[in-house]
Amino acid sequence: MKKEKIIEGLLKFSALVTILTTVGILYVLLSESISFFSEVSIWEFITDKEWTPLFVNKHFGIMPLVMGTLLTTFIAVAVALPIGITIAIYLSEYAPKKFKKIVKPLLEILAAVPTVVYGFFALMVVTPFLQSFIPGMSGFNSLSAGIVMGIMIIPYVSSLSEDALSAVPKSLRNASYGMGATRLQTAFKVMVPAASSGIIVSVILAFSRAIGETMIVAIAAGQQPRLTANPLVPVETITAYIVQVSLGDVAHGTLEYKTIFAAGITLFIFTFILNNISFYIRKKFKEQYD
Amino acid sequence: MENKLEAKNVSVFYGEFQALNNINMKFKENAVTALIGPSGCGKSTYLRLFNRMNDYVDSFRMEGEILVDGNDIYNKDVLVDELRKGIGMVFQKPNPFPKSIFENVAYGLKIQGIKNKAVLKNRVRKALQQAALWDEVKNDLDKSALELSGGQQQRVCIARALAVEPSIILMDEPTSALDPIATAKVEELIHELKKDYTIIIVTHNMQQASRISDYTAFFYMGDLIEYNKTDIIFTNPEHERTQNYITGRFG
Ligand SMILES: Nc1ncnc2c1ncn2[C@@H]1O[C@H](COP(=O)(O)OP(=O)(O)OP(=O)(O)O)[C@@H](O)[C@H]1O
Ligand SMILES: [Mg+2]
């Protein structure tokens, strides 16, 4: 009895610590941002097309950072989505069980490689390689960073999508094969639709991961806030900006310093929305199945 | 009547375990054949041989021949997908796709490349009528099949199998998840269908076997003990084991 009480207490305590940490982070983010927005209007923050808080001629338009973030993220997802889903379908519908057992954890290693390694890989290998046939490409660019980030998030898509496909009742696959459907038809007409919510959730998670990724973009995409959709020129993402200021010599408490909290809360809003979408889809999916 | 299906010296193994021992059996065309026997005797294994659904079991191995219309379906040249298009299967548990009723029944037709809307509509309607479900669902064809009752779901699955107009239907305990009323409907349906189809049905329900089948085969531990006209099996079986099983005196 006593032992159970202690364990229960410990569990409660850990839950509390997690919640308190989240609340604490939110508190700091919010209070610093509020103080930032008392000096810079939200309107300016959203509509100004330049982000130059560290220059003499200061502009506080977040859009260049948002654009840099979205550009690298979309490139990453464009790489990870088709490859990840193809792998998931192959593993769940075609590959022998033994092969799957070996390959799935191997793929997951991709997500475990330190991101700083990916960053240098993008900068030192991928960019020079791409430059050899894209002449105008800068040394820092969102394309290589995005591609390499895409490789990193492949296992998020492939593993979670594979889980979703494997969770589809076997009886559905049998029903389809029994009708004379081929493996390919069964995969695309029955399995993928039946697992669609899980697959979508996996993609959203990969999205979230790419938006928050810092090291790769900080190293390989550059540190020049620029409102552009051109993947060949340097850009700066929200995360890379936060690192730049955190590591720099900006004095604490100044407006320049507070910009990282405004940028941080923007990032937070993005991931918060994505998490909620995936939560909502998961909930709906559960209802549909029982 | 001709022999539609035939098993010749068929033995099945799952790894080291032998599930069926040298089975020889001929199935009459346009007749209902019931497979009965205690749990684990190999009925489902046997049934699944005829549309090669055991192929997906890694440890599965078969010896002998299974002939459909005189052709060995385990021959290397046989296209398994094509074979299955002519053989419908209804499973023990209703397994509709998480799609609309219409999409479920139209599935096999679409697999076969039929795209014409009018044709699809007609065939879906006909199949649902055959499965005695049309009147209940004709106004909700776009509703998800998962929202139906278990008995209705099973009839959707039967309609799905019928829609492609196969010549053979394999049923593995199709009514075990159904209530008496739905069961009666499915039994009536099987009776109707036998005009055009060759039906093999696995059942644990002795009354059902005697009511709906023309022939009955009794299996015991992988052996075919007795195979005869249903009324003979149920009134005057040759083997004591059969007698004990159908009368429920089974140890
Ligand atoms: N995939 C499999 N792998 C290994 N052994 C299997 C497999 N499927 C069936 N068996 C074995 O083969 C034997 C026959 O199984 P089968 O499912 O054909 O029996 P059944 O007569 O249909 O039983 P029930 O009436 O319970 O459905 C059983 O002993 C079972 O354990
Ligand atoms: Mg069985």
Coordinates of C-alpha atoms and ligand atoms in Angstrom, one line a residue:
Chain A
M1 CA 0.0 0.0 0.0
K2 CA 2.6 2.4 1.1
K3 CA 4.8 1.6 -1.9
E4 CA 1.9 2.3 -4.3
K5 CA 1.3 5.7 -2.6
I6 CA 4.9 6.7 -3.1
I7 CA 4.9 5.6 -6.7
E8 CA 1.6 7.5 -7.3
G9 CA 3.2 10.5 -5.7
L10 CA 6.2 10.3 -8.0
L11 CA 4.1 9.9 -11.1
K12 CA 2.1 13.0 -10.1
F13 CA 5.3 14.9 -9.4
S14 CA 6.7 14.1 -12.8
A15 CA 3.5 15.1 -14.5
L16 CA 3.5 18.4 -12.5
V17 CA 7.2 19.1 -13.4
T18 CA 6.3 18.7 -17.1
I19 CA 3.4 21.0 -16.9
L20 CA 5.2 23.6 -14.8
T21 CA 8.1 23.6 -17.3
T22 CA 5.7 24.2 -20.2
V23 CA 3.9 27.0 -18.2
G24 CA 7.3 28.5 -17.3
I25 CA 8.4 28.6 -20.9
L26 CA 5.2 30.0 -22.1
Y27 CA 5.3 32.7 -19.4
V28 CA 8.8 33.8 -20.4
L29 CA 7.9 33.8 -24.1
L30 CA 4.7 35.7 -23.5
S31 CA 6.0 38.3 -21.1
E32 CA 9.1 39.1 -23.2
S33 CA 6.9 39.2 -26.3
I34 CA 4.4 41.5 -24.7
S35 CA 7.2 43.9 -23.7
F36 CA 8.5 43.6 -27.3
F37 CA 5.1 44.4 -28.8
S38 CA 4.7 47.4 -26.6
E39 CA 7.6 48.9 -28.6
V40 CA 6.9 47.4 -32.0
S41 CA 3.3 47.1 -33.3
I42 CA 2.0 43.7 -34.3
W43 CA 0.9 45.3 -37.6
E44 CA 4.5 46.3 -38.3
F45 CA 5.7 42.9 -37.2
I46 CA 3.4 41.2 -39.7
T47 CA 3.5 43.6 -42.6
D48 CA 7.0 45.0 -42.8
K49 CA 9.0 43.2 -45.4
E50 CA 12.4 43.5 -43.8
W51 CA 13.9 42.1 -40.7
T52 CA 16.9 44.1 -39.6
P53 CA 16.8 44.5 -35.8
L54 CA 20.5 44.3 -35.5
F55 CA 21.3 47.1 -38.0
V56 CA 21.2 50.8 -37.5
N57 CA 18.2 51.2 -39.8
K58 CA 15.9 48.8 -37.8
H59 CA 13.0 46.9 -39.4
F60 CA 10.9 44.4 -37.5
G61 CA 9.0 42.5 -40.2
I62 CA 8.9 38.8 -39.3
M63 CA 7.9 37.7 -42.8
P64 CA 11.4 37.1 -44.2
L65 CA 12.1 34.7 -41.3
V66 CA 8.7 33.0 -41.8
M67 CA 9.4 32.7 -45.5
G68 CA 12.9 31.2 -44.9
T69 CA 11.3 28.7 -42.5
L70 CA 8.5 27.7 -44.7
L71 CA 10.8 27.5 -47.8
T72 CA 13.2 25.1 -46.1
T73 CA 10.4 23.2 -44.5
F74 CA 8.5 22.7 -47.8
I75 CA 11.6 21.5 -49.6
A76 CA 12.2 19.0 -46.7
V77 CA 8.7 17.7 -46.7
A78 CA 8.7 17.5 -50.5
V79 CA 11.7 15.2 -50.2
A80 CA 10.5 13.2 -47.2
L81 CA 6.9 12.7 -48.1
P82 CA 7.2 10.7 -51.3
I83 CA 10.3 8.8 -50.2
G84 CA 8.9 8.1 -46.7
I85 CA 5.5 6.9 -47.9
T86 CA 7.0 4.7 -50.6
I87 CA 9.2 3.1 -48.0
A88 CA 6.2 2.7 -45.6
I89 CA 4.1 1.0 -48.3
Y90 CA 7.0 -1.2 -49.4
L91 CA 7.8 -2.3 -45.8
S92 CA 4.2 -3.0 -44.9
E93 CA 2.9 -4.5 -48.2
Y94 CA 5.8 -6.0 -50.0
A95 CA 8.8 -6.7 -47.8
P96 CA 9.2 -10.0 -45.9
K97 CA 8.7 -9.6 -42.2
K98 CA 12.3 -10.3 -41.4
F99 CA 13.5 -7.6 -43.8
K100 CA 11.1 -5.1 -42.2
K101 CA 12.3 -5.9 -38.8
I102 CA 15.9 -5.1 -39.8
V103 CA 15.3 -2.1 -42.0
K104 CA 12.8 -0.1 -39.9
P105 CA 15.2 0.5 -37.0
L106 CA 18.1 1.1 -39.4
L107 CA 16.0 3.9 -41.1
E108 CA 15.3 5.4 -37.7
I109 CA 19.0 5.9 -37.2
L110 CA 18.6 8.7 -39.8
A111 CA 16.7 10.7 -37.3
A112 CA 19.3 10.0 -34.6
V113 CA 22.3 11.4 -36.4
P114 CA 23.3 14.7 -34.7
T115 CA 21.9 17.5 -36.8
V116 CA 25.2 19.3 -36.8
V117 CA 26.5 16.5 -38.9
Y118 CA 23.7 17.0 -41.4
G119 CA 24.3 20.7 -41.4
F120 CA 27.9 20.2 -42.5
F121 CA 26.9 17.5 -44.9
A122 CA 24.6 20.0 -46.6
L123 CA 27.2 22.7 -46.6
M124 CA 30.3 20.7 -47.6
V125 CA 28.8 18.0 -49.8
V126 CA 25.3 18.7 -51.1
T127 CA 25.8 22.3 -52.0
P128 CA 29.1 21.8 -53.9
F129 CA 27.5 18.9 -55.7
L130 CA 24.4 20.9 -56.7
Q131 CA 26.6 23.8 -57.7
S132 CA 28.3 21.6 -60.2
F133 CA 25.1 21.7 -62.3
I134 CA 23.3 24.8 -61.0
P135 CA 25.8 27.5 -61.7
G136 CA 24.2 30.5 -60.0
M137 CA 23.7 28.7 -56.7
S138 CA 25.1 30.4 -53.5
G139 CA 27.2 28.7 -51.0
F140 CA 24.4 29.1 -48.5
N141 CA 20.9 28.3 -49.8
S142 CA 17.6 26.8 -48.7
L143 CA 17.7 24.0 -51.3
S144 CA 20.6 21.9 -49.8
A145 CA 19.4 22.6 -46.3
G146 CA 15.9 21.6 -47.2
I147 CA 17.0 18.4 -49.0
V148 CA 19.2 17.3 -46.2
M149 CA 16.5 18.1 -43.6
G150 CA 14.2 16.1 -45.7
I151 CA 16.5 13.1 -45.5
M152 CA 16.6 13.6 -41.7
I153 CA 12.8 13.5 -41.4
I154 CA 12.2 10.5 -43.7
P155 CA 11.9 8.1 -40.7
Y156 CA 9.2 10.3 -39.2
V157 CA 7.1 9.7 -42.2
S158 CA 8.2 6.2 -43.0
S159 CA 8.0 4.7 -39.5
L160 CA 4.8 6.3 -38.4
S161 CA 3.1 5.7 -41.7
E162 CA 4.2 2.1 -41.6
D163 CA 2.8 1.8 -38.1
A164 CA -0.5 3.2 -39.4
L165 CA -0.5 0.8 -42.3
S166 CA 0.3 -2.2 -40.1
A167 CA -2.5 -1.2 -37.7
V168 CA -5.1 -1.6 -40.5
P169 CA -6.9 -4.9 -39.7
K170 CA -5.4 -7.8 -41.7
S171 CA -8.9 -8.8 -42.7
L172 CA -9.2 -5.9 -45.0
R173 CA -6.1 -6.9 -46.9
N174 CA -7.4 -10.4 -47.1
A175 CA -10.8 -9.1 -48.4
S176 CA -9.0 -7.2 -51.1
Y177 CA -6.7 -10.0 -52.2
G178 CA -9.7 -12.3 -52.1
M179 CA -11.4 -10.1 -54.7
G180 CA -8.4 -10.6 -57.0
A181 CA -6.8 -7.2 -56.3
T182 CA -3.0 -7.1 -56.9
R183 CA -0.6 -6.0 -54.2
L184 CA -0.4 -2.5 -55.7
Q185 CA -4.2 -2.2 -56.0
T186 CA -4.6 -3.4 -52.4
A187 CA -2.0 -0.9 -51.2
F188 CA -3.4 2.1 -52.8
K189 CA -7.2 1.4 -52.8
V190 CA -7.5 -0.2 -49.4
M191 CA -4.5 0.1 -47.1
V192 CA -3.5 3.7 -47.7
P193 CA -7.0 5.1 -47.5
A194 CA -7.7 3.1 -44.4
A195 CA -4.5 4.4 -42.8
S196 CA -4.8 7.9 -44.2
S197 CA -5.3 9.7 -40.9
G198 CA -2.2 8.0 -39.4
I199 CA -0.2 8.9 -42.5
I200 CA -1.4 12.5 -42.4
V201 CA -0.4 12.7 -38.7
S202 CA 3.1 11.4 -39.6
V203 CA 3.5 14.0 -42.3
I204 CA 2.3 16.8 -39.9
L205 CA 4.8 15.6 -37.3
A206 CA 7.6 15.6 -39.9
F207 CA 6.4 19.2 -40.8
S208 CA 6.6 20.2 -37.2
R209 CA 10.0 18.7 -36.8
A210 CA 11.3 20.5 -39.9
I211 CA 9.9 23.9 -38.8
G212 CA 11.7 23.6 -35.5
E213 CA 14.9 22.2 -36.9
T214 CA 17.8 24.6 -36.2
M215 CA 21.3 23.3 -36.7
I216 CA 21.0 22.3 -40.4
V217 CA 19.4 25.5 -41.5
A218 CA 21.7 27.7 -39.3
I219 CA 24.8 26.0 -40.9
A220 CA 23.7 25.5 -44.5
A221 CA 20.9 28.0 -45.3
G222 CA 22.7 31.1 -44.3
Q223 CA 21.8 34.0 -42.0
Q224 CA 20.3 36.6 -44.3
P225 CA 16.7 37.3 -43.7
R226 CA 15.2 37.6 -47.1
L227 CA 11.7 37.6 -48.4
T228 CA 12.1 35.2 -51.3
A229 CA 10.9 31.9 -52.7
N230 CA 14.2 31.3 -54.5
P231 CA 15.8 28.2 -53.1
L232 CA 19.2 29.0 -54.5
V233 CA 20.0 32.1 -52.4
P234 CA 20.8 32.5 -48.6
V235 CA 17.9 32.9 -46.3
E236 CA 17.4 32.8 -42.6
T237 CA 14.9 30.8 -40.7
I238 CA 13.2 31.8 -37.4
T239 CA 15.3 29.2 -35.5
A240 CA 18.5 30.2 -37.1
Y241 CA 17.8 33.8 -36.2
I242 CA 17.2 32.9 -32.5
V243 CA 20.5 31.0 -32.4
Q244 CA 22.3 33.9 -34.1
V245 CA 21.1 36.4 -31.4
S246 CA 21.5 34.0 -28.5
L247 CA 25.1 33.4 -29.4
G248 CA 25.9 37.0 -30.3
D249 CA 26.8 39.9 -28.1
V250 CA 23.3 41.5 -27.9
A251 CA 22.8 42.9 -24.4
H252 CA 20.0 41.3 -22.4
G253 CA 16.9 43.4 -21.9
T254 CA 17.3 45.4 -25.0
L255 CA 14.7 45.5 -27.8
E256 CA 17.1 43.6 -30.1
Y257 CA 17.3 40.9 -27.4
K258 CA 13.5 40.7 -27.1
T259 CA 13.1 40.1 -30.8
I260 CA 14.1 36.4 -30.2
F261 CA 11.0 36.0 -28.0
A262 CA 8.8 37.5 -30.6
A263 CA 10.3 35.2 -33.2
G264 CA 10.0 32.3 -30.7
I265 CA 6.3 32.9 -30.1
T266 CA 5.8 33.0 -33.9
L267 CA 7.4 29.6 -34.1
F268 CA 5.4 28.3 -31.2
I269 CA 2.2 29.4 -32.8
F270 CA 3.1 27.4 -36.0
T271 CA 3.9 24.2 -34.1
F272 CA 1.0 24.6 -31.8
I273 CA -1.4 24.8 -34.7
L274 CA 0.2 21.7 -36.4
N275 CA 0.0 19.7 -33.1
N276 CA -3.6 20.6 -32.8
I277 CA -4.4 19.5 -36.3
S278 CA -2.8 16.2 -35.7
F279 CA -4.5 15.8 -32.4
Y280 CA -7.8 16.5 -34.0
I281 CA -7.2 14.0 -36.8
R282 CA -6.1 11.3 -34.4
K283 CA -9.3 11.8 -32.4
K284 CA -11.5 11.7 -35.4
F285 CA -9.7 8.6 -36.6
K286 CA -10.4 6.8 -33.3
E287 CA -14.1 7.5 -33.5
Q288 CA -14.3 6.2 -37.0
Y289 CA -12.8 2.8 -36.1
D290 CA -14.9 1.8 -33.1
Chain B
M1 CA -23.6 -32.3 -63.0
E2 CA -19.9 -31.9 -63.5
N3 CA -17.1 -31.7 -61.1
K4 CA -16.2 -28.0 -60.6
L5 CA -13.4 -28.4 -58.1
E6 CA -11.2 -31.3 -57.2
A7 CA -8.5 -32.0 -54.6
K8 CA -6.0 -34.6 -55.6
N9 CA -3.8 -36.1 -52.9
V10 CA -3.6 -32.8 -51.1
S11 CA -1.5 -32.5 -48.0
V12 CA -0.8 -29.2 -46.3
F13 CA 2.0 -28.3 -43.9
Y14 CA 2.6 -25.3 -41.7
G15 CA 6.3 -25.7 -41.1
E16 CA 6.7 -29.2 -39.5
F17 CA 3.0 -29.4 -38.6
Q18 CA 0.8 -31.3 -41.1
A19 CA -2.6 -29.7 -41.2
L20 CA -4.2 -31.8 -44.0
N21 CA -3.4 -35.5 -44.8
N22 CA -3.8 -36.6 -48.3
I23 CA -7.3 -35.3 -49.1
N24 CA -9.1 -36.5 -52.3
M25 CA -12.4 -34.9 -53.0
K26 CA -14.6 -33.7 -55.9
F27 CA -17.1 -30.9 -55.7
K28 CA -20.2 -30.9 -57.8
E29 CA -21.1 -27.8 -59.9
N30 CA -24.1 -25.7 -58.7
A31 CA -24.3 -27.5 -55.4
V32 CA -23.6 -26.5 -51.8
T33 CA -21.0 -28.5 -50.1
A34 CA -20.6 -28.1 -46.3
L35 CA -17.3 -28.7 -44.5
I36 CA -17.7 -29.7 -40.9
G37 CA -15.5 -30.9 -38.1
P38 CA -14.1 -29.9 -34.8
S39 CA -12.1 -26.8 -34.3
G40 CA -8.5 -27.0 -35.7
C41 CA -9.2 -29.9 -38.0
G42 CA -8.2 -27.9 -41.1
K43 CA -11.5 -26.7 -42.6
S44 CA -10.4 -23.1 -43.1
T45 CA -7.0 -24.2 -44.3
Y46 CA -8.7 -26.5 -46.8
L47 CA -11.1 -23.8 -48.0
R48 CA -8.4 -21.3 -48.5
L49 CA -6.6 -23.7 -50.8
F50 CA -9.1 -23.1 -53.5
N51 CA -8.3 -19.4 -53.9
R52 CA -4.7 -19.7 -52.8
M53 CA -5.2 -17.5 -49.8
N54 CA -2.8 -19.6 -47.8
D55 CA 0.0 -18.3 -50.0
Y56 CA 0.6 -15.4 -47.6
V57 CA 1.4 -17.7 -44.7
D58 CA 5.2 -17.9 -44.6
S59 CA 5.3 -21.5 -43.3
F60 CA 2.6 -22.8 -45.7
R61 CA 3.5 -25.7 -48.0
M62 CA 1.2 -27.9 -50.1
E63 CA 1.6 -31.2 -51.9
G64 CA -0.9 -32.6 -54.4
E65 CA -3.1 -30.7 -56.9
I66 CA -6.1 -28.5 -56.6
L67 CA -8.1 -28.4 -59.9
V68 CA -10.6 -25.7 -60.8
D69 CA -12.5 -26.6 -64.0
G70 CA -9.8 -29.2 -64.5
N71 CA -6.8 -26.9 -64.3
D72 CA -4.2 -27.1 -61.6
I73 CA -4.3 -23.7 -59.9
Y74 CA -1.0 -24.2 -58.2
N75 CA 0.7 -24.4 -61.5
K76 CA 3.5 -21.9 -62.0
D77 CA 1.8 -20.2 -64.9
V78 CA -1.4 -19.4 -63.0
L79 CA -2.1 -15.7 -62.4
V80 CA -3.3 -15.7 -58.8
D81 CA -5.1 -12.4 -59.2
E82 CA -7.0 -13.6 -62.2
L83 CA -7.9 -16.8 -60.5
R84 CA -9.4 -15.0 -57.5
K85 CA -11.6 -12.8 -59.7
G86 CA -13.6 -15.9 -60.5
I87 CA -13.8 -17.1 -56.9
G88 CA -15.6 -15.1 -54.3
M89 CA -14.8 -15.4 -50.6
V90 CA -16.8 -14.6 -47.6
F91 CA -14.9 -14.5 -44.3
Q92 CA -15.9 -15.5 -40.8
K93 CA -15.9 -11.9 -39.4
P94 CA -17.5 -9.3 -41.6
N95 CA -14.7 -7.3 -43.1
P96 CA -16.1 -4.4 -45.1
F97 CA -13.7 -1.7 -46.2
P98 CA -13.9 1.6 -44.4
K99 CA -15.7 3.0 -47.5
S100 CA -19.3 3.6 -48.5
I101 CA -21.6 0.7 -49.1
F102 CA -21.6 1.5 -52.8
E103 CA -17.7 1.6 -52.9
N104 CA -17.6 -1.7 -51.0
V105 CA -19.8 -3.6 -53.4
A106 CA -18.3 -1.9 -56.5
Y107 CA -14.7 -2.7 -55.3
G108 CA -14.2 -5.9 -57.3
L109 CA -15.7 -4.3 -60.4
K110 CA -13.4 -1.4 -60.2
I111 CA -10.5 -3.7 -59.7
Q112 CA -11.5 -5.3 -63.0
G113 CA -11.4 -1.9 -64.7
I114 CA -15.1 -1.3 -65.0
K115 CA -15.6 2.4 -64.9
N116 CA -18.9 3.0 -66.5
K117 CA -21.2 4.6 -63.8
A118 CA -24.4 3.1 -65.1
V119 CA -22.9 -0.4 -65.3
L120 CA -21.5 -0.1 -61.8
K121 CA -24.8 1.2 -60.4
N122 CA -26.7 -1.7 -62.0
R123 CA -24.3 -4.4 -60.8
V124 CA -24.2 -3.0 -57.3
R125 CA -27.9 -2.9 -57.1
K126 CA -28.2 -6.5 -58.4
A127 CA -25.6 -7.7 -55.9
L128 CA -27.3 -6.0 -53.0
Q129 CA -30.6 -7.4 -54.1
Q130 CA -29.2 -10.9 -54.2
A131 CA -27.7 -10.4 -50.8
A132 CA -31.1 -9.4 -49.5
L133 CA -29.8 -6.0 -48.4
W134 CA -31.1 -3.7 -51.1
D135 CA -34.3 -2.7 -49.4
E136 CA -32.5 -1.8 -46.2
V137 CA -29.8 0.3 -47.7
K138 CA -31.0 1.6 -51.0
N139 CA -31.3 5.2 -49.7
D140 CA -27.9 5.2 -47.9
L141 CA -25.5 3.8 -50.4
D142 CA -23.1 6.6 -49.6
K143 CA -23.1 5.8 -45.9
S144 CA -20.0 4.1 -44.5
A145 CA -20.4 0.4 -44.4
L146 CA -18.8 0.5 -40.9
E147 CA -22.0 2.1 -39.7
L148 CA -24.1 -0.9 -40.5
S149 CA -25.0 -3.7 -38.0
G150 CA -22.8 -6.9 -38.1
G151 CA -25.5 -8.8 -40.0
Q152 CA -25.8 -6.0 -42.6
Q153 CA -22.0 -5.8 -42.9
Q154 CA -21.8 -9.5 -43.6
R155 CA -24.4 -9.1 -46.3
V156 CA -22.4 -6.2 -47.8
C157 CA -19.4 -8.6 -47.9
I158 CA -21.5 -11.2 -49.6
A159 CA -22.8 -8.6 -52.1
R160 CA -19.2 -7.6 -52.7
A161 CA -18.3 -11.1 -53.5
L162 CA -21.4 -11.6 -55.8
A163 CA -20.9 -8.3 -57.7
V164 CA -18.2 -9.7 -59.8
E165 CA -20.3 -12.7 -60.7
P166 CA -17.8 -15.4 -59.8
S167 CA -18.6 -19.0 -60.5
I168 CA -17.5 -20.3 -57.1
I169 CA -18.1 -18.9 -53.7
L170 CA -16.1 -19.9 -50.6
M171 CA -17.7 -19.2 -47.2
D172 CA -15.9 -19.6 -43.9
E173 CA -18.5 -19.7 -41.1
P174 CA -20.3 -16.7 -42.7
T175 CA -23.0 -16.6 -40.1
S176 CA -21.1 -17.2 -37.0
A177 CA -21.2 -13.5 -36.1
L178 CA -24.9 -13.1 -37.0
D179 CA -28.2 -13.3 -35.1
P180 CA -30.8 -15.9 -36.0
I181 CA -32.7 -13.6 -38.3
A182 CA -29.7 -12.4 -40.3
T183 CA -28.5 -16.1 -40.3
A184 CA -31.8 -17.2 -41.8
K185 CA -31.5 -14.5 -44.5
V186 CA -28.0 -15.6 -45.4
E187 CA -29.1 -19.2 -45.5
E188 CA -32.0 -18.4 -47.8
L189 CA -29.6 -16.5 -49.9
I190 CA -27.2 -19.4 -50.2
H191 CA -30.2 -21.6 -51.3
E192 CA -31.0 -19.0 -54.0
L193 CA -27.4 -18.7 -55.1
K194 CA -26.8 -22.4 -55.8
K195 CA -28.6 -22.2 -59.1
D196 CA -25.7 -20.2 -60.5
Y197 CA -22.8 -20.8 -58.2
T198 CA -20.8 -23.6 -56.7
I199 CA -20.6 -23.0 -53.0
I200 CA -18.4 -24.4 -50.3
I201 CA -19.3 -23.4 -46.8
V202 CA -17.5 -24.1 -43.5
T203 CA -19.8 -24.3 -40.6
H204 CA -20.0 -25.4 -37.0
N205 CA -23.7 -25.3 -37.0
M206 CA -25.0 -28.8 -37.7
Q207 CA -28.6 -27.7 -38.4
Q208 CA -27.2 -25.2 -40.9
A209 CA -25.2 -27.8 -42.7
S210 CA -28.2 -30.1 -42.9
R211 CA -30.5 -27.3 -44.0
I212 CA -28.5 -25.7 -46.7
S213 CA -26.0 -28.2 -48.1
D214 CA -26.3 -30.9 -50.7
Y215 CA -23.1 -32.6 -49.8
T216 CA -21.2 -32.7 -46.5
A217 CA -17.6 -33.5 -45.7
F218 CA -16.5 -34.4 -42.2
F219 CA -12.9 -33.6 -41.3
Y220 CA -11.1 -34.8 -38.2
M221 CA -7.5 -33.8 -37.4
G222 CA -6.5 -33.2 -41.0
D223 CA -8.2 -36.3 -42.3
L224 CA -11.3 -36.4 -44.5
I225 CA -13.3 -39.0 -42.6
E226 CA -16.5 -39.1 -44.6
Y227 CA -17.9 -37.3 -47.6
N228 CA -21.4 -38.0 -48.9
K229 CA -24.8 -36.5 -49.7
T230 CA -25.9 -34.4 -46.7
D231 CA -29.0 -36.5 -45.9
I232 CA -26.9 -39.6 -45.7
I233 CA -24.3 -38.0 -43.5
F234 CA -26.9 -36.8 -41.1
T235 CA -29.2 -39.8 -41.1
N236 CA -27.0 -42.8 -41.8
P237 CA -23.3 -42.0 -41.5
E238 CA -20.8 -44.7 -42.2
H239 CA -18.3 -43.8 -39.5
E240 CA -18.9 -43.7 -35.8
R241 CA -16.8 -40.5 -35.5
T242 CA -19.1 -38.7 -37.9
Q243 CA -22.1 -40.0 -36.0
N244 CA -20.6 -38.8 -32.7
Y245 CA -19.8 -35.4 -34.1
I246 CA -23.1 -34.6 -35.7
T247 CA -25.0 -35.7 -32.6
G248 CA -22.8 -33.6 -30.4
R249 CA -21.3 -36.6 -28.5
F250 CA -17.8 -35.6 -29.1
G251 CA -14.9 -35.8 -26.7
Ligands
LIG1 N1 -1.0 -19.6 -40.3 C1 -0.8 -20.8 -39.6 N2 0.4 -21.1 -39.2 C2 0.6 -22.2 -38.5 N3 -0.4 -23.1 -38.2 C3 -1.6 -22.8 -38.6 C4 -1.9 -21.6 -39.4 N4 -3.2 -21.6 -39.6 C5 -3.7 -22.7 -39.1 N5 -2.8 -23.5 -38.5 C6 -3.0 -24.8 -37.9 O1 -3.6 -25.7 -38.8 C7 -4.6 -26.4 -38.2 C8 -5.9 -26.2 -38.9 O2 -6.3 -24.9 -38.8 P1 -7.6 -24.3 -39.5 O3 -7.7 -22.9 -39.2 O4 -7.7 -24.7 -40.9 O5 -8.7 -25.1 -38.6 P2 -10.3 -25.0 -38.7 O6 -10.8 -26.3 -38.9 O7 -10.7 -23.9 -39.6 O8 -10.7 -24.5 -37.2 P3 -11.9 -23.6 -36.7 O9 -13.1 -24.4 -36.8 O10 -11.5 -23.3 -35.3 O11 -11.9 -22.4 -37.6 C9 -4.7 -25.9 -36.7 O12 -4.0 -26.9 -35.9 C10 -4.0 -24.6 -36.7 O13 -3.3 -24.4 -35.5
MG2 MG -11.7 -22.0 -39.4

